[in-house]
Amino acid sequence: QVQLVESGGGLVQPGGSLRLSCAGSGSIFSLNAMGWYRQAPGKERELVAGITSGGSTYADSVKGRFTISSDNAKNTVYLQMNSLKPEDTAVYYCNARPRGTGWGSQVGSWGQGTQVTVSS
């Protein structure tokens, strides 16, 4: 089981930026695809962004505003969030899953989540 620890959430005004970090145990990137998901109150958990050795993918709602990246030497994946909107408010979860697993399935290892609140 991969251990994942998120950090970097908080309260930010609309239009602001935050960077989330997810530190993993072991060499998580050699075996896994990494993703960021979010869950807003009353809604299902949804993919925000995912990254593999082949590239990255984004939800339509965050394209052009969010960027996922990884630092293999630090076993860390990041989510840079710019131009934040109130509708981005959610708990954000880091996920590690076997390569080739579709992003739509709720599988793999999950972090504890970090709250992001966008409000004036």
XYZ file of N, CA and C in Angstrom:
360
model
N 0.845 -1.183 0.000
C 0.000 0.000 0.000
C 0.886 1.240 0.000
N 0.624 2.126 -0.948
C 1.366 3.373 -1.022
C 0.805 4.355 -0.007
N 1.688 5.009 0.722
C 1.275 6.046 1.667
C 1.415 7.405 0.994
N 0.338 8.199 1.061
C 0.309 9.509 0.416
C -0.092 10.564 1.434
N 0.615 11.693 1.441
C 0.311 12.785 2.368
C 0.220 14.082 1.578
N -0.977 14.700 1.612
C -1.191 15.962 0.903
C -0.922 17.155 1.820
N -0.581 18.270 1.206
C -0.437 19.533 1.929
C -0.662 20.669 0.952
N -0.861 21.872 1.508
C -0.954 23.062 0.674
C -2.329 23.642 0.517
N -3.352 23.006 1.073
C -4.694 23.560 0.965
C -4.859 24.788 1.847
N -6.017 25.427 1.724
C -6.290 26.595 2.547
C -7.404 27.438 1.968
N -7.508 28.646 2.497
C -8.512 29.608 2.062
C -7.853 30.633 1.142
N -8.462 30.863 -0.002
C -7.916 31.814 -0.967
C -9.068 32.583 -1.607
N -8.805 33.807 -2.003
C -9.821 34.617 -2.660
C -9.974 34.207 -4.121
N -11.143 34.449 -4.703
C -11.306 34.176 -6.138
C -10.224 34.887 -6.948
N -9.684 34.159 -7.919
C -8.591 34.683 -8.730
C -7.219 34.374 -8.189
N -7.156 33.855 -6.987
C -5.879 33.558 -6.357
C -5.317 32.211 -6.785
N -4.185 31.858 -6.161
C -3.473 30.624 -6.510
C -3.116 29.829 -5.263
N -3.005 28.533 -5.446
C -2.512 27.615 -4.417
C -1.726 26.516 -5.111
N -0.769 25.951 -4.385
C -0.061 24.774 -4.893
C -0.206 23.653 -3.874
N -0.780 22.562 -4.323
C -0.911 21.377 -3.490
C 0.275 20.448 -3.735
N 0.701 19.781 -2.681
C 1.781 18.798 -2.781
C 1.304 17.458 -2.253
N 1.821 16.411 -2.839
C 1.502 15.050 -2.390
C 2.799 14.268 -2.321
N 3.212 13.932 -1.116
C 4.440 13.174 -0.903
C 4.098 11.701 -0.735
N 4.771 10.858 -1.493
C 4.501 9.431 -1.446
C 5.641 8.625 -0.875
N 5.316 7.454 -0.362
C 6.329 6.551 0.178
C 6.916 5.720 -0.955
N 8.211 5.521 -0.909
C 8.843 4.690 -1.915
C 8.860 5.326 -3.290
N 9.216 4.555 -4.254
C 9.293 5.034 -5.643
C 7.939 4.867 -6.300
N 7.022 5.777 -5.948
C 5.639 5.605 -6.391
C 5.484 5.765 -7.893
N 6.318 6.567 -8.517
C 6.102 6.870 -9.917
C 6.539 5.740 -10.837
N 7.384 4.854 -10.359
C 7.866 3.770 -11.221
C 6.771 2.760 -11.513
N 5.753 2.675 -10.656
C 4.708 1.672 -10.814
C 3.329 2.268 -11.031
N 3.167 3.559 -10.753
C 1.837 4.123 -10.677
C 1.634 5.341 -11.572
N 0.362 5.506 -11.912
C -0.088 6.784 -12.428
C -0.558 7.593 -11.231
N -0.354 8.891 -11.265
C -0.691 9.764 -10.141
C -1.781 10.745 -10.548
N -2.702 10.979 -9.627
C -3.785 11.897 -9.960
C -4.223 12.725 -8.769
N -4.884 13.819 -9.075
C -5.557 14.644 -8.078
C -7.055 14.567 -8.358
N -7.801 14.288 -7.306
C -9.253 14.262 -7.372
C -9.805 15.279 -6.381
N -11.065 15.617 -6.511
C -11.698 16.506 -5.543
C -13.141 16.077 -5.307
N -13.608 16.424 -4.119
C -14.988 16.128 -3.766
C -15.584 17.326 -3.054
N -16.590 17.896 -3.664
C -17.318 19.014 -3.064
C -18.509 18.463 -2.280
N -19.020 19.222 -1.317
C -20.166 18.752 -0.526
C -21.345 18.367 -1.407
N -21.878 17.166 -1.172
C -23.037 16.699 -1.917
C -22.743 16.194 -3.308
N -21.456 16.139 -3.668
C -21.084 15.687 -5.013
C -20.162 14.492 -4.945
N -20.052 13.773 -6.052
C -19.147 12.643 -6.125
C -17.715 13.124 -6.323
N -16.785 12.280 -5.923
C -15.380 12.593 -6.146
C -15.088 12.515 -7.647
N -14.359 13.504 -8.146
C -14.088 13.594 -9.574
C -12.612 13.835 -9.832
N -12.161 13.380 -11.003
C -10.779 13.614 -11.412
C -10.585 15.089 -11.724
N -9.493 15.639 -11.207
C -9.073 16.995 -11.552
C -7.956 16.933 -12.585
N -6.920 16.142 -12.294
C -5.781 16.027 -13.200
C -5.041 14.734 -12.925
N -4.454 14.156 -13.957
C -3.680 12.941 -13.811
C -2.405 13.017 -14.618
N -1.388 12.272 -14.169
C -0.111 12.308 -14.870
C 0.497 10.919 -14.916
N 1.040 10.574 -16.071
C 1.787 9.341 -16.254
C 3.047 9.682 -17.033
N 3.854 8.675 -17.317
C 5.063 8.910 -18.111
C 4.710 9.365 -19.521
N 3.456 9.097 -19.934
C 3.030 9.465 -21.276
C 2.438 10.839 -21.399
N 2.219 11.498 -20.275
C 1.648 12.833 -20.333
C 0.639 13.071 -19.228
N -0.153 14.127 -19.398
C -1.109 14.504 -18.362
C -2.498 14.703 -18.959
N -3.494 14.653 -18.090
C -4.879 14.860 -18.499
C -5.558 15.735 -17.474
N -6.544 16.517 -17.916
C -7.218 17.460 -17.046
C -8.728 17.406 -17.264
N -9.454 17.696 -16.177
C -10.889 17.920 -16.325
C -11.106 19.194 -17.131
N -12.165 19.221 -17.922
C -12.441 20.401 -18.741
C -12.559 21.665 -17.894
N -13.080 21.517 -16.687
C -13.330 22.682 -15.837
C -12.061 23.351 -15.328
N -10.917 22.663 -15.415
C -9.671 23.238 -14.886
C -8.611 23.453 -15.956
N -8.893 23.055 -17.181
C -7.900 23.214 -18.255
C -7.514 24.675 -18.412
N -6.217 24.913 -18.525
C -5.715 26.271 -18.667
C -5.519 26.989 -17.350
N -5.990 26.431 -16.260
C -5.844 27.060 -14.939
C -4.995 26.225 -13.995
N -5.101 24.905 -14.077
C -4.375 23.996 -13.190
C -3.276 23.284 -13.974
N -2.184 22.973 -13.261
C -1.094 22.217 -13.861
C -0.620 21.152 -12.886
N -0.566 19.914 -13.354
C -0.036 18.810 -12.549
C 1.402 18.552 -12.967
N 2.246 18.270 -11.984
C 3.647 17.979 -12.268
C 4.174 17.031 -11.207
N 5.336 16.467 -11.474
C 5.914 15.523 -10.520
C 7.411 15.708 -10.414
N 7.936 15.366 -9.258
C 9.375 15.364 -8.998
C 9.713 13.955 -8.534
N 10.208 13.137 -9.467
C 10.449 11.739 -9.134
C 11.496 11.583 -8.041
N 12.482 12.434 -8.020
C 13.537 12.334 -7.012
C 12.992 12.563 -5.608
N 11.935 13.352 -5.513
C 11.334 13.642 -4.209
C 10.071 12.815 -3.952
N 9.715 11.953 -4.894
C 8.474 11.172 -4.773
C 7.287 12.067 -4.461
N 7.195 13.168 -5.161
C 6.166 14.163 -4.884
C 5.476 14.571 -6.178
N 4.159 14.738 -6.089
C 3.384 15.254 -7.211
C 2.717 16.548 -6.758
N 2.615 17.492 -7.664
C 2.102 18.817 -7.335
C 0.863 19.128 -8.183
N 0.051 20.026 -7.652
C -1.050 20.594 -8.422
C -1.015 22.110 -8.234
N -0.580 22.799 -9.278
C -0.582 24.257 -9.251
C -1.949 24.736 -9.722
N -2.618 25.502 -8.880
C -3.969 25.974 -9.181
C -3.973 27.490 -9.270
N -4.264 27.999 -10.445
C -4.330 29.443 -10.669
C -5.744 29.855 -11.032
N -6.006 31.150 -10.933
C -7.324 31.700 -11.298
C -8.451 30.909 -10.630
N -8.293 30.695 -9.349
C -9.250 29.860 -8.622
C -10.630 30.513 -8.573
N -11.642 29.645 -8.612
C -13.036 30.069 -8.606
C -13.748 29.458 -7.392
N -14.835 30.067 -6.942
C -15.579 29.469 -5.821
C -15.985 28.021 -6.082
N -16.258 27.677 -7.317
C -16.654 26.304 -7.629
C -15.501 25.304 -7.551
N -14.279 25.791 -7.329
C -13.144 24.893 -7.089
C -13.085 24.452 -5.626
N -13.934 25.005 -4.788
C -13.956 24.641 -3.372
C -14.300 23.163 -3.217
N -13.432 22.437 -2.523
C -13.603 20.995 -2.357
C -12.480 20.464 -1.482
N -12.618 19.199 -1.098
C -11.493 18.479 -0.518
C -10.748 17.823 -1.681
N -9.460 18.050 -1.734
C -8.620 17.528 -2.808
C -7.831 16.320 -2.307
N -7.873 15.256 -3.092
C -7.224 14.001 -2.724
C -6.157 13.628 -3.750
N -5.053 13.147 -3.257
C -4.014 12.583 -4.101
C -4.277 11.087 -4.265
N -3.972 10.576 -5.438
C -4.240 9.170 -5.735
C -3.084 8.553 -6.494
N -2.743 7.326 -6.132
C -1.765 6.525 -6.873
C -2.458 5.247 -7.323
N -2.402 4.961 -8.597
C -3.099 3.789 -9.143
C -2.211 3.058 -10.125
N -2.463 1.769 -10.325
C -1.675 1.022 -11.311
C -1.802 1.651 -12.693
N -0.711 1.651 -13.403
C -0.744 2.193 -14.766
C -1.741 1.430 -15.616
N -2.437 2.171 -16.447
C -3.422 1.559 -17.335
C -4.816 1.508 -16.753
N -4.955 1.872 -15.478
C -6.280 1.926 -14.858
C -6.974 3.211 -15.270
N -8.200 3.080 -15.717
C -8.930 4.260 -16.158
C -9.119 5.260 -15.036
N -9.024 6.543 -15.378
C -9.128 7.593 -14.375
C -10.521 7.664 -13.748
N -11.500 7.085 -14.396
C -12.860 7.168 -13.881
C -13.168 6.207 -12.752
N -12.268 5.262 -12.489
C -12.503 4.289 -11.434
C -11.866 4.753 -10.132
N -12.531 4.460 -9.037
C -12.070 4.881 -7.705
C -11.216 3.762 -7.110
N -10.002 3.620 -7.608
C -9.111 2.544 -7.180
C -7.777 3.110 -6.738
N -6.939 2.252 -6.168
C -5.592 2.650 -5.791
C -5.521 3.153 -4.366
N -4.444 3.859 -4.088
C -4.188 4.418 -2.757
C -4.556 5.897 -2.744
N -5.071 6.345 -1.571
C -5.551 7.720 -1.449
C -4.915 8.401 -0.242
N -4.677 9.692 -0.374
C -4.257 10.482 0.762
C -5.464 10.841 1.619
N -5.192 11.579 2.695
C -6.257 11.927 3.645
C -7.090 13.101 3.168
N -6.617 13.819 2.160
C -7.347 14.957 1.631
C -6.907 16.269 2.249
N -7.013 17.338 1.469
C -6.718 18.678 1.959
C -7.808 19.618 1.455
N -8.291 20.465 2.350
C -9.416 21.347 2.028
C -8.926 22.579 1.269
N -9.604 22.869 0.165
C -9.382 24.103 -0.579
C -10.695 24.875 -0.580
N -10.646 26.106 -0.078
C -11.832 26.951 -0.036
C -11.542 28.248 -0.783
N -12.374 28.537 -1.773
C -12.209 29.759 -2.569
C -13.392 30.658 -2.254
N -13.105 31.758 -1.565
C -14.170 32.633 -1.111
C -13.620 34.014 -0.810
N -14.443 35.012 -1.036
C -14.052 36.374 -0.698
C -14.549 36.731 0.701
